[in-house]
CSV table of C-alpha atoms in Angstrom, one decimal:
chain,number,residue,atom,x,y,z
A,1,MET,CA,37.7,-147.1,-174.5
A,2,THR,CA,36.5,-148.0,-171.0
A,3,ARG,CA,34.5,-145.4,-169.2
A,4,HIS,CA,34.9,-144.9,-165.5
A,5,GLN,CA,31.8,-145.6,-163.3
A,6,ALA,CA,31.6,-142.0,-162.3
A,7,GLU,CA,31.1,-141.0,-165.9
A,8,THR,CA,28.1,-143.2,-166.3
A,9,PRO,CA,25.8,-142.5,-163.4
A,10,ASP,CA,22.6,-142.9,-165.5
A,11,LYS,CA,22.8,-146.5,-166.6
A,12,HIS,CA,19.1,-147.2,-166.7
A,13,PRO,CA,16.1,-145.5,-168.3
A,14,ALA,CA,15.0,-142.6,-166.1
A,15,GLU,CA,11.7,-144.2,-165.1
A,16,TYR,CA,13.5,-147.3,-163.7
A,17,GLU,CA,16.6,-145.6,-162.2
A,18,SER,CA,15.3,-145.3,-158.7
A,19,ASP,CA,14.3,-148.9,-158.6
A,20,LEU,CA,17.4,-150.4,-160.3
A,21,ASN,CA,20.0,-148.2,-158.7
A,22,PRO,CA,18.6,-146.2,-155.7
A,23,ASN,CA,22.1,-145.1,-154.5
A,24,ALA,CA,23.9,-144.6,-157.7
A,25,MET,CA,27.0,-143.0,-156.3
A,26,ALA,CA,27.0,-144.5,-152.8
A,27,GLY,CA,30.5,-145.5,-151.7
A,28,GLN,CA,32.3,-143.6,-154.4
A,29,ASN,CA,35.3,-141.7,-153.2
A,30,ILE,CA,35.1,-138.9,-155.8
A,31,GLY,CA,33.6,-135.5,-156.1
A,32,ALA,CA,32.2,-133.8,-153.0
A,33,PRO,CA,33.7,-134.6,-149.6
A,34,SER,CA,32.8,-138.0,-148.2
A,35,PRO,CA,30.2,-138.2,-145.3
A,36,ALA,CA,33.0,-140.0,-143.5
A,37,ASP,CA,34.9,-136.7,-143.5
A,38,ASP,CA,32.2,-135.3,-141.1
A,39,THR,CA,34.2,-135.9,-137.9
A,40,MET,CA,34.3,-134.6,-134.4
A,41,SER,CA,37.1,-134.4,-131.8
A,42,ALA,CA,37.6,-137.4,-129.5
A,43,PHE,CA,38.2,-134.8,-126.7
A,44,ASP,CA,34.5,-133.8,-126.9
A,45,LEU,CA,33.3,-137.3,-126.1
A,46,LYS,CA,33.4,-138.6,-122.5
A,47,GLU,CA,33.8,-142.2,-123.6
A,48,THR,CA,37.1,-141.6,-125.2
A,49,HIS,CA,38.6,-140.2,-122.0
A,50,VAL,CA,37.8,-143.5,-120.3
A,51,LEU,CA,38.7,-145.7,-123.3
A,52,LEU,CA,42.0,-143.9,-124.0
A,53,PRO,CA,43.5,-142.9,-120.6
A,54,GLU,CA,47.0,-143.1,-122.2
A,55,LEU,CA,46.2,-140.1,-124.4
A,56,ASN,CA,46.6,-136.5,-123.2
A,57,ASN,CA,44.1,-133.8,-124.0
A,58,ASP,CA,46.1,-132.5,-127.1
A,59,GLU,CA,46.1,-136.0,-128.5
A,60,LEU,CA,42.4,-136.4,-127.9
A,61,ARG,CA,41.7,-133.1,-129.6
A,62,ALA,CA,43.7,-134.2,-132.6
A,63,LEU,CA,42.0,-137.6,-132.9
A,64,ARG,CA,38.9,-137.4,-135.1
A,65,ILE,CA,35.9,-139.6,-134.8
A,66,VAL,CA,33.3,-140.2,-137.6
A,67,ARG,CA,29.9,-138.8,-136.6
A,68,PRO,CA,27.1,-141.3,-136.1
A,69,GLY,CA,25.0,-142.0,-139.2
A,70,ARG,CA,27.8,-141.3,-141.7
A,71,ARG,CA,28.7,-143.8,-144.4
A,72,LEU,CA,32.3,-144.9,-144.3
A,73,GLU,CA,34.5,-144.6,-147.4
A,74,GLN,CA,35.0,-147.7,-149.4
A,75,ASN,CA,38.6,-149.0,-149.3
A,76,ALA,CA,39.5,-146.5,-146.5
A,77,THR,CA,41.1,-147.8,-143.2
A,78,TYR,CA,39.6,-147.2,-139.8
A,79,ILE,CA,39.9,-148.4,-136.2
A,80,ASP,CA,37.0,-149.0,-133.8
A,81,LEU,CA,38.0,-147.5,-130.5
A,82,ASN,CA,35.4,-149.7,-128.8
A,83,ASP,CA,37.2,-152.8,-130.1
A,84,ARG,CA,40.9,-151.9,-130.5
A,85,GLU,CA,41.9,-155.6,-130.2
A,86,ARG,CA,40.3,-156.1,-133.6
A,87,GLY,CA,42.9,-153.8,-135.1
A,88,GLU,CA,42.5,-151.6,-138.1
A,89,PHE,CA,40.0,-152.6,-140.8
A,90,THR,CA,39.3,-151.5,-144.4
A,91,VAL,CA,35.7,-151.0,-145.4
A,92,THR,CA,34.9,-153.0,-148.5
A,93,GLY,CA,31.1,-152.5,-148.6
A,94,GLU,CA,28.5,-150.2,-147.3
A,95,LYS,CA,29.0,-149.4,-143.6
A,96,VAL,CA,27.2,-146.6,-141.8
A,97,THR,CA,28.3,-145.6,-138.3
A,98,LYS,CA,25.9,-146.3,-135.4
A,99,PRO,CA,25.2,-144.0,-132.5
A,100,ASP,CA,27.5,-145.8,-130.1
A,101,ASP,CA,30.4,-146.3,-132.6
A,102,LEU,CA,33.7,-144.7,-132.0
A,103,ILE,CA,35.3,-145.0,-135.5
A,104,ALA,CA,38.6,-143.2,-136.2
A,105,PRO,CA,39.7,-142.7,-139.8
A,106,LYS,CA,43.3,-143.4,-140.6
A,107,LYS,CA,43.5,-140.6,-143.1
A,108,HIS,CA,42.7,-138.0,-140.4
A,109,THR,CA,45.1,-139.5,-137.8
A,110,ASP,CA,48.8,-138.8,-137.3
A,111,TYR,CA,50.8,-142.0,-138.0
A,112,GLU,CA,52.4,-142.0,-134.5
A,113,LEU,CA,49.0,-141.7,-132.8
A,114,TRP,CA,47.6,-144.3,-135.2
A,115,ASN,CA,50.3,-146.8,-134.2
A,116,ARG,CA,49.6,-146.2,-130.5
A,117,LEU,CA,45.9,-146.8,-131.1
A,118,ARG,CA,46.9,-150.1,-132.7
A,119,GLY,CA,49.0,-151.0,-129.7
A,120,LEU,CA,52.4,-150.7,-131.3
A,121,HIS,CA,55.2,-149.4,-129.2
A,122,GLY,CA,58.7,-148.1,-129.6
A,123,ALA,CA,60.3,-144.9,-130.7
A,124,ARG,CA,60.4,-145.7,-134.4
A,125,ARG,CA,56.6,-146.4,-134.5
A,126,THR,CA,55.2,-143.9,-132.0
A,127,GLY,CA,57.8,-141.2,-131.6
A,128,SER,CA,58.1,-142.0,-127.9
A,129,GLU,CA,60.3,-144.0,-125.5
A,130,ARG,CA,57.3,-146.0,-124.2
């Protein structure tokens, strides 16, 4: 029977564990809430008011931004508000937010707002006439 990685965190002898596997559970999307769930409202950041003039205050309050210094979840989807032309991206390795990053997680964003951030338009995608 195959055991899941989470069931085998101590793969190495204790005296070598910190050298061979210093971040044993880093990037795992199990257990306690992810550091990427530590978010703040886009409304509270001056930069977002300038970057997203098409959003009203309620939409900015609803939009969550991952706090600086937090590790993003592996296989989760995000959008960098500083580089919206890049589009959404999925984290496949270790990525930690920098102080000037404005990273919005898809899992905390309403789909209509997410589509507007991606530059998609039309009533079916964004719930608006624009």
